[in-house]
Short mmCIF file of C-alpha atoms and ligand atoms in Angstrom, two decimals:
data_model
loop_
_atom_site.label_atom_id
_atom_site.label_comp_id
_atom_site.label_asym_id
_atom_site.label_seq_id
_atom_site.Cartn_x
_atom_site.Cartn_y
_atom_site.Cartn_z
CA UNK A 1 -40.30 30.87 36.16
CA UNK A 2 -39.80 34.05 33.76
CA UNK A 3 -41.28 34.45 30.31
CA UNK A 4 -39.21 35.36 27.36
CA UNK A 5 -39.01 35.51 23.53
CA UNK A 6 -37.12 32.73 21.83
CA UNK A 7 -37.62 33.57 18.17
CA UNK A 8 -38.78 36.57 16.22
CA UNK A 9 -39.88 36.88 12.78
CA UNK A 10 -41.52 39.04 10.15
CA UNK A 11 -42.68 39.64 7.22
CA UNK A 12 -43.66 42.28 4.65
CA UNK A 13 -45.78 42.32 1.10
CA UNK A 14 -43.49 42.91 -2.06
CA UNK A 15 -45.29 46.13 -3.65
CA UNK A 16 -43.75 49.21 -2.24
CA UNK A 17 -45.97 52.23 -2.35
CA UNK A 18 -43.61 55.88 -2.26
CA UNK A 19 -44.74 58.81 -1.10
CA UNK A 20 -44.31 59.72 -5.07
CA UNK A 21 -46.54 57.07 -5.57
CA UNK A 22 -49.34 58.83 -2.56
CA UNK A 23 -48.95 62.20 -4.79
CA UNK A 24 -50.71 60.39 -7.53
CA UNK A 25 -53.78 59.16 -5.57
CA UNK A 26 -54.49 62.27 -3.09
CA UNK A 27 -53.19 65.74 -2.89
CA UNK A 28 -50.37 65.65 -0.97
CA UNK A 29 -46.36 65.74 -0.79
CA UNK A 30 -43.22 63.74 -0.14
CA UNK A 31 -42.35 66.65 1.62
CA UNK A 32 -45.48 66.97 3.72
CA UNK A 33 -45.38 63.17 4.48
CA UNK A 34 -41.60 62.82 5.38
CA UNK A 35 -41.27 66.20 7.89
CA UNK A 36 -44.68 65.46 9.57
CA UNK A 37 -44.40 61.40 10.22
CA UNK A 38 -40.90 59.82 8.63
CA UNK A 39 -42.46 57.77 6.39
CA UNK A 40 -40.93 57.18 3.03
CA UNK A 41 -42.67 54.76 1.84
CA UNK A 42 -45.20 51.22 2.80
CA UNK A 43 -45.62 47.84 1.73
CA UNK A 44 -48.95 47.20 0.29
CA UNK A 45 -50.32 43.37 0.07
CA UNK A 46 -51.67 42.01 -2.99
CA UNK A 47 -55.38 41.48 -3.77
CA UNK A 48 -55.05 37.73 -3.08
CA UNK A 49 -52.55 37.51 0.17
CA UNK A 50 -54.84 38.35 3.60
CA UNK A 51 -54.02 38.93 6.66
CA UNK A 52 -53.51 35.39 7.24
CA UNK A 53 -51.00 34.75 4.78
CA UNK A 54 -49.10 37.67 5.95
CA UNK A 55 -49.32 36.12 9.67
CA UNK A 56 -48.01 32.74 8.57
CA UNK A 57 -44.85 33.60 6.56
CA UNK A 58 -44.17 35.77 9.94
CA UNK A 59 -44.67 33.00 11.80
CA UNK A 60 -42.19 30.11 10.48
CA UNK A 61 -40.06 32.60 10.07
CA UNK A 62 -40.31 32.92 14.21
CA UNK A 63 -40.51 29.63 14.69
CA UNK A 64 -37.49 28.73 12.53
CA UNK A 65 -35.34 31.32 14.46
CA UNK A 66 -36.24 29.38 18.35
CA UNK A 67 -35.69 26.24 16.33
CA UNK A 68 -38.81 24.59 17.19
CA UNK A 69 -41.51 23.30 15.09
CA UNK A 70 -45.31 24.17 15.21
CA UNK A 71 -46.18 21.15 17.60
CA UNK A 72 -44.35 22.11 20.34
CA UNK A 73 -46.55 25.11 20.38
CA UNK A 74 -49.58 25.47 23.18
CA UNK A 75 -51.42 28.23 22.48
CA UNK A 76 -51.53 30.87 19.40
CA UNK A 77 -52.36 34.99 19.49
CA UNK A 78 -53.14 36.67 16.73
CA UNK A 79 -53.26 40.43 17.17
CA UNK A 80 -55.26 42.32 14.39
CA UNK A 81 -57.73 44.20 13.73
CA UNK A 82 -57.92 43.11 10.16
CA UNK A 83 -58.63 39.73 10.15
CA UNK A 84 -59.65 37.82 7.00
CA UNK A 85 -63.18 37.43 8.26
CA UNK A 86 -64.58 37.92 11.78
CA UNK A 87 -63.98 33.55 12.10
CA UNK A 88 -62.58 31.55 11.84
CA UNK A 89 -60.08 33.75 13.68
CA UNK A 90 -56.51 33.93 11.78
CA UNK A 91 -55.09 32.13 15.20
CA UNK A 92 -57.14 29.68 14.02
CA UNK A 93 -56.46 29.19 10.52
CA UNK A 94 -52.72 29.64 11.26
CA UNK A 95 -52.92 26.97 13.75
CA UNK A 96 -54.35 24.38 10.73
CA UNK A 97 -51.94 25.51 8.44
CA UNK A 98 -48.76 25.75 10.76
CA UNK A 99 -50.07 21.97 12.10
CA UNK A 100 -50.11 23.07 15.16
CA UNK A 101 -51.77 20.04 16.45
CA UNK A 102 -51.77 20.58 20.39
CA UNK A 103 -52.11 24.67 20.21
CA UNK A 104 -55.09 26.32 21.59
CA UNK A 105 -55.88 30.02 19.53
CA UNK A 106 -56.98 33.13 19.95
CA UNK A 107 -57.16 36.22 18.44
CA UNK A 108 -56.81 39.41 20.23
CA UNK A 109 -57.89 43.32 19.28
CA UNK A 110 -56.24 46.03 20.33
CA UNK A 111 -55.18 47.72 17.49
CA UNK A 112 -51.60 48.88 17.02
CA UNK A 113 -51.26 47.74 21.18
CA UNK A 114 -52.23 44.63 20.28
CA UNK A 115 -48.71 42.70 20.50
CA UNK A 116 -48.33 44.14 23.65
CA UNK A 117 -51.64 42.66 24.94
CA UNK A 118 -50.28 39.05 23.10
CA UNK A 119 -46.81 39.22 24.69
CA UNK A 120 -47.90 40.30 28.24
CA UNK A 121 -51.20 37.28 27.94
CA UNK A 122 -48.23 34.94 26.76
CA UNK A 123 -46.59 35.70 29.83
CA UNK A 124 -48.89 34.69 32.58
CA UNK A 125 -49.53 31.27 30.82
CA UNK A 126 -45.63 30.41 30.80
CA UNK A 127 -45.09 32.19 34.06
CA UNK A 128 -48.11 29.89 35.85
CA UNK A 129 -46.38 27.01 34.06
CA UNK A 130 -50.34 25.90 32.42
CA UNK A 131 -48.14 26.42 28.75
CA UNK A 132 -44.66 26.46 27.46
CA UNK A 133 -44.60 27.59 24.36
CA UNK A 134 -46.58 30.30 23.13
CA UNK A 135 -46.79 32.20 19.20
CA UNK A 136 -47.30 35.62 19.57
CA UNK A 137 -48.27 37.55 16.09
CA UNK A 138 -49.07 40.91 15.01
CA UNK A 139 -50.28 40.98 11.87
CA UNK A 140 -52.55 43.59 9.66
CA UNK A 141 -53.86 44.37 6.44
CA UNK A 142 -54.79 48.03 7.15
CA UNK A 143 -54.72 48.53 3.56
CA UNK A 144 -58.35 47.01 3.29
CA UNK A 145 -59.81 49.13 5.35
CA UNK A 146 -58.30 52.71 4.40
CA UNK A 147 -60.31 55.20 2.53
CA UNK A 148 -57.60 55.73 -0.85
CA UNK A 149 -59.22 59.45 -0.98
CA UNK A 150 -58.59 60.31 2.35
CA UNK A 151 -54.97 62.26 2.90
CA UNK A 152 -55.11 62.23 6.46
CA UNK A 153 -54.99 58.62 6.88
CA UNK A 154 -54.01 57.01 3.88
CA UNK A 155 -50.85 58.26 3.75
CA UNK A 156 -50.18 56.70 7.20
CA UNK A 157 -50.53 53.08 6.88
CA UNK A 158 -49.01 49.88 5.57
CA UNK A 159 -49.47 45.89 5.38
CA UNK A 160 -46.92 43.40 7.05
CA UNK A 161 -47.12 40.64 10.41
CA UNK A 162 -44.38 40.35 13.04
CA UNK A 163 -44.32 37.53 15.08
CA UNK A 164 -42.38 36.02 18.70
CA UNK A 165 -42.57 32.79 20.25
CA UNK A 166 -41.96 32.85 23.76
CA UNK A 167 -41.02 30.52 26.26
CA UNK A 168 -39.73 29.34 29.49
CA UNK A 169 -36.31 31.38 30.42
CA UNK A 170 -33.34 31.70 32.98
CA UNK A 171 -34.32 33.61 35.80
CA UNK A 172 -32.14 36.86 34.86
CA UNK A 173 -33.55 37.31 31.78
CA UNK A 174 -37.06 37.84 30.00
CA UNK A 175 -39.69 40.00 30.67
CA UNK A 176 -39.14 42.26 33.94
CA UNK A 177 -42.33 44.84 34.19
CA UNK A 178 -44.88 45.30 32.50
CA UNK A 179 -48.35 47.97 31.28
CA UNK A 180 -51.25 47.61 30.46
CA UNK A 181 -53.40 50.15 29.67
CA UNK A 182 -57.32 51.29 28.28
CA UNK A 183 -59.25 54.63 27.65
CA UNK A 184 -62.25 54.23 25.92
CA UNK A 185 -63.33 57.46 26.50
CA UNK A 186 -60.20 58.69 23.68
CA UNK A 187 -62.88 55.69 21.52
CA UNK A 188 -63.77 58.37 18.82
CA UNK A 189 -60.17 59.49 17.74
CA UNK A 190 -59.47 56.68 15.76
CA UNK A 191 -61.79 53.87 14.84
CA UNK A 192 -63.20 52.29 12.05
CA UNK A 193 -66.25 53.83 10.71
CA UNK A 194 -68.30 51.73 8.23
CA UNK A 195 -65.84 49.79 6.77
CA UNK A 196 -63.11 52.81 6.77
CA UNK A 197 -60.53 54.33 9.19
CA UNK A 198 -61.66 57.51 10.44
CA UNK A 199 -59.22 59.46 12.69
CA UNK A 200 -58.39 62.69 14.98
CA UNK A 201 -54.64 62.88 14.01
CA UNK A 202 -53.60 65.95 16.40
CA UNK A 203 -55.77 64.07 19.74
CA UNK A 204 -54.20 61.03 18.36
CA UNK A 205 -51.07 62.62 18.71
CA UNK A 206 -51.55 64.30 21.87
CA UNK A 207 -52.12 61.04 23.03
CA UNK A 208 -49.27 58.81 22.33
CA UNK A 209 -46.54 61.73 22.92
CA UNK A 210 -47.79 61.35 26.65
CA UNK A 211 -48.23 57.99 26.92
CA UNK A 212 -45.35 56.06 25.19
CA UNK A 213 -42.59 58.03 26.86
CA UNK A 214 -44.88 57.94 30.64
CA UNK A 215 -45.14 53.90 29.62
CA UNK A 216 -41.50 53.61 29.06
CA UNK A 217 -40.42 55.42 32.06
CA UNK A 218 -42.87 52.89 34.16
CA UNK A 219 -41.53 49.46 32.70
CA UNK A 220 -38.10 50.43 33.22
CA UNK A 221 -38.29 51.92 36.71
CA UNK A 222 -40.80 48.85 37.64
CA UNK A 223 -37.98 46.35 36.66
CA UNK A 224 -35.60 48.36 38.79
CA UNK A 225 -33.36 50.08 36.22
CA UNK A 226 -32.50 53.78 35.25
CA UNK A 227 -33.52 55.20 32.14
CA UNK A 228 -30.66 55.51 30.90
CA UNK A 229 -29.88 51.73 30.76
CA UNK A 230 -32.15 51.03 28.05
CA UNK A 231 -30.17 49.61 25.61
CA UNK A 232 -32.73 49.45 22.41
CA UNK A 233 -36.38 51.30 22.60
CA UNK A 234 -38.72 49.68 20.09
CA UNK A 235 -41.81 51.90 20.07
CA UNK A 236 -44.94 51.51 17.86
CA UNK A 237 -43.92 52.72 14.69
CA UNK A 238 -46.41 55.70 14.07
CA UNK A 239 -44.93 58.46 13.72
CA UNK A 240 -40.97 59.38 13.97
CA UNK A 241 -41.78 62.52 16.27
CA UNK A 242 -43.42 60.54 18.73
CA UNK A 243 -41.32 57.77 19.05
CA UNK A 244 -38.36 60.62 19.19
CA UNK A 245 -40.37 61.75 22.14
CA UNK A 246 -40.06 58.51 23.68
CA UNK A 247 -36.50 58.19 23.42
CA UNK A 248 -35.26 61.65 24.54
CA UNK A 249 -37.88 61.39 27.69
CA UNK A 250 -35.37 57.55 28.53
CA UNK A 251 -32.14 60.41 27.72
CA UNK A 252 -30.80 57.64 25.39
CA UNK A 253 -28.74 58.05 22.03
CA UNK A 254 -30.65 58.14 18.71
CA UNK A 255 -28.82 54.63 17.15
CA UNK A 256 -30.81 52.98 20.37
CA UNK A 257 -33.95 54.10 19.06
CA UNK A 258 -35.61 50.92 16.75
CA UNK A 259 -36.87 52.94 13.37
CA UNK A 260 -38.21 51.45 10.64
CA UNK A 261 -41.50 53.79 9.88
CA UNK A 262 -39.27 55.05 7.05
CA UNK A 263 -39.77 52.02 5.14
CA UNK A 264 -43.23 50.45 6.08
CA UNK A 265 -45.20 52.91 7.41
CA UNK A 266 -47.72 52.32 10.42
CA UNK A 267 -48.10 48.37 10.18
CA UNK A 268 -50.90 48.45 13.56
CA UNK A 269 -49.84 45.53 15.34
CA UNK A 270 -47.42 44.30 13.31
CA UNK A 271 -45.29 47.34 13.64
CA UNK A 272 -43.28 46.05 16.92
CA UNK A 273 -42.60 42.76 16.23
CA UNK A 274 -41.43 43.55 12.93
CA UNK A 275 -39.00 46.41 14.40
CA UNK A 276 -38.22 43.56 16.86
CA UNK A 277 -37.29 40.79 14.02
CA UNK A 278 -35.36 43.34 12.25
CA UNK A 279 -33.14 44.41 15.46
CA UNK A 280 -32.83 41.01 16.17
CA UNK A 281 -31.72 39.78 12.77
CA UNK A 282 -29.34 43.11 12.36
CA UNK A 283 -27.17 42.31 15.43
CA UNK A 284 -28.81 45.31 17.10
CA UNK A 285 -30.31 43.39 20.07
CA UNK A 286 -27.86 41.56 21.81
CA UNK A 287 -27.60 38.88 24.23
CA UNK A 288 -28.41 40.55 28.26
CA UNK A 289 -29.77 43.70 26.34
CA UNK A 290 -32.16 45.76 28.14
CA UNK A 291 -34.95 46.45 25.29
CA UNK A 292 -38.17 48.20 26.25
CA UNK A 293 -41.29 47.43 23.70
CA UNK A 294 -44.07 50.16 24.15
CA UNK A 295 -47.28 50.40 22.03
CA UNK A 296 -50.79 52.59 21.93
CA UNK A 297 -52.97 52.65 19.22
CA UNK A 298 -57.25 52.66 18.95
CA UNK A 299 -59.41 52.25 21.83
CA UNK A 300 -57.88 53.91 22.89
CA UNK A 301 -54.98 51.15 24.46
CA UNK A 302 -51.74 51.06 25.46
CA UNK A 303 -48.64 48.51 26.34
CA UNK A 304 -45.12 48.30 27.59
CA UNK A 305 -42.79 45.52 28.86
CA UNK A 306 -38.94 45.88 29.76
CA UNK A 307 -37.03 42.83 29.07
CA UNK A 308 -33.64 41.57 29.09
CA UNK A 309 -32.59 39.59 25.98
CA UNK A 310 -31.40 35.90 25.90
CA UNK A 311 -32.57 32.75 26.90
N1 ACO B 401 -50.69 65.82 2.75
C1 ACO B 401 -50.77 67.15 2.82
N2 ACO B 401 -51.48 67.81 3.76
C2 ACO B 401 -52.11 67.07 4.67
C3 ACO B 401 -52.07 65.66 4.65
C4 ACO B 401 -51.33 65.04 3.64
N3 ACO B 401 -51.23 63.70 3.55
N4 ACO B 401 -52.80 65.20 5.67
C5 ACO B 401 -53.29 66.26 6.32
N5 ACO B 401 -52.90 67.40 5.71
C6 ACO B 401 -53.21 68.75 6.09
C7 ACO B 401 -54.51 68.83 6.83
O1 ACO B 401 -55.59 68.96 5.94
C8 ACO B 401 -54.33 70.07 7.67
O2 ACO B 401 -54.58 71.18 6.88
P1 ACO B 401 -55.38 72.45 7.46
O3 ACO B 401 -54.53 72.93 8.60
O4 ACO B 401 -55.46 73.35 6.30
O5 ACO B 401 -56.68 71.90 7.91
C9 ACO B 401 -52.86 70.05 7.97
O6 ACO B 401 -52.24 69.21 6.99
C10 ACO B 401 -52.55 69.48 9.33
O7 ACO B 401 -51.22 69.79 9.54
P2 ACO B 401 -50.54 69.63 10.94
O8 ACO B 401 -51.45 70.05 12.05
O9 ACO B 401 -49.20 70.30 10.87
O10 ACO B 401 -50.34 68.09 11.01
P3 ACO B 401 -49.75 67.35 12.20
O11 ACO B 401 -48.42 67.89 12.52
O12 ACO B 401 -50.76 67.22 13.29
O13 ACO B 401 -49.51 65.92 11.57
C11 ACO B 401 -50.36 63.71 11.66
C12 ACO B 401 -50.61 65.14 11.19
C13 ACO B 401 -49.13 63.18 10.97
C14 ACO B 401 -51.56 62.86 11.28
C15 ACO B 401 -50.15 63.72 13.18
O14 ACO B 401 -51.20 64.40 13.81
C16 ACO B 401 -50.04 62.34 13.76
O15 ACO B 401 -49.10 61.62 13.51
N6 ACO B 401 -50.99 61.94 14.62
C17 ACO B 401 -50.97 60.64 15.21
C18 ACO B 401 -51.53 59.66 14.23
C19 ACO B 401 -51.25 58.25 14.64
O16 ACO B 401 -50.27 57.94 15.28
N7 ACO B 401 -52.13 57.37 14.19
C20 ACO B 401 -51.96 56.00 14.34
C21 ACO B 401 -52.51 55.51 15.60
S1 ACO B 401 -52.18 53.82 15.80
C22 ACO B 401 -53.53 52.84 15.37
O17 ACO B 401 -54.17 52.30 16.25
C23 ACO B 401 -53.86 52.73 13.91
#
């Protein structure tokens, strides 16, 4: 049996915040902001929508796309490092407020890797055949835990939740390979420090400019494909020059490249599925695609899977 996504969704607060907008709260540029990391500007959640409410909207919006409802659902993953409190976990409230009444839930931390770790867990339940139909979401609310006076990292982030329900597929299509990955020794780069973000931005860097193109490279040759076959690379949307990295080390043309970092910012682990919703709803992603997702983020962790598209 192979696992594969049958719906994608996302979502993203209303209030945009420009990088006119970051000149007025700490000394910096849109200049300075655009050249180093493509970001033009992020969505920022209100004071009363959590990370929760962010996760749901994602989620029937998922869950309306594979035209099923929340019951047929076996087990929910929440990945976030935000959650509204420690618990209930946001799988959990999700699963009360979706009426998910035969789902199992988790959450799961991994930081901006985190919907890798969902999507590749998802997997081996479907794949063993213990569930069918799993809800995969990424969903964060960095904007609760960033220091506002801090340049380095404030500039970085946004709010928003992607989301993918996976399921049973034919056997030609779904998930072909897969990484995992951890480093905890790379811990100190980027972590939250009393209740803020604190973070190494050039080890950070030298970091994921290795490891998302070496992950890429893995899941494709793994599944038994040349580089050069990928047909859409969605990357963790970071930083534009380290996704380009990624996509020049596969030798494929810029258009395959998912970007949307211009618009939201880093989103943690929402940042995938959302690029993955978007390609999806765009025409982008088409039916016996090959699309390779690939992740890092604080832990330090890391995540890839090569899949072909369809049902
Ligand atoms: N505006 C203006 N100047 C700034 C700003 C800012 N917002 N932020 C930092 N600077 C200054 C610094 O103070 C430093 O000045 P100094 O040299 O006088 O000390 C200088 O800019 C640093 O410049 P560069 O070295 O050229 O910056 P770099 O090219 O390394 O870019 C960046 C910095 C964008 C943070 C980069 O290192 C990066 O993207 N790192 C990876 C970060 C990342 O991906 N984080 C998310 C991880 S995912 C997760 O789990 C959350």
């Amino acid at each position: 049996m192979k696992a594969g996504i049958l719906g994608t969704g996302h979502y993203a607060p209303e209030k945009v915040l420009t990088n006119f907008d970051m000149e007025k709260i700490v000394d910096t540029s849109d200049e300075w902001i655009r050249t180093r990391t493509g970001i033009e500007e992020r969505r920022i959640a209100s004071d009363n929508e959590d990370t929760s409410d962010l996760a749901y909207k994602a989620a029937l919006n998922a869950l309306n796309e594979a035209e099923l409802s929340a019951e047929d659902l076996d087990l929910i993953l929440v990945a976030t490092v935000t959650p509204d409190q420690a618990f209930p976990t946001v799988s959990c409230i999700l699963q009360d407020r979706l009426g998910a009444s035969k789902a199992a839930a988790m959450d799961i931390s991994a930081a901006c890797a985190g919907f890798m770790y969902g999507v590749i867990t998802a997997k081996q339940f479907i794949e063993t055949g213990a569930y069918k139909h799993v809800l995969i979401i990424g969903a964060d609310k960095l904007s609760k835990i960033t220091d506002w006076t801090d340049r380095n990292t404030c500039v970085l982030f946004g709010d928003g939740a992607g989301a993918a329900v996976m399921g049973p597929v034919s056997e030609d299509k779904g998930i072909l390979s897969f990484e995992l990955g951890s480093d905890g020794s790379g811990g100190k780069h980027l972590a939250q420090e009393n209740e803020h973000i604190i973070m190494n931005g050039r080890e950070v860097f030298k970091f994921a400019v290795r490891q998302m193109p070496e992950s890429s490279v893995n899941v494709v040759e793994k599944a038994g494909y040349a580089k050069e076959d990928v047909d859409y690379l969605i990357p963790h949307q970071a930083n534009i020059r380290i996704m380009e990295a990624a996509r020049q080390r596969l030798g494929i043309d810029p258009e395959k490249l998912a970007v949307n970092v211009n618009k939201y910012g880093n989103t943690s682990a929402a940042s995938i599925p959302i690029a993955l919703s978007e390609g999806v709803k765009e025409g982008k992603i088409k039916d016996n695609d090959l699309v390779v997702l690939v992740g890092f983020g604080g832990g330090l962790t890391w995540g890839a899977v090569a899949l072909k598209w369809g049902k």
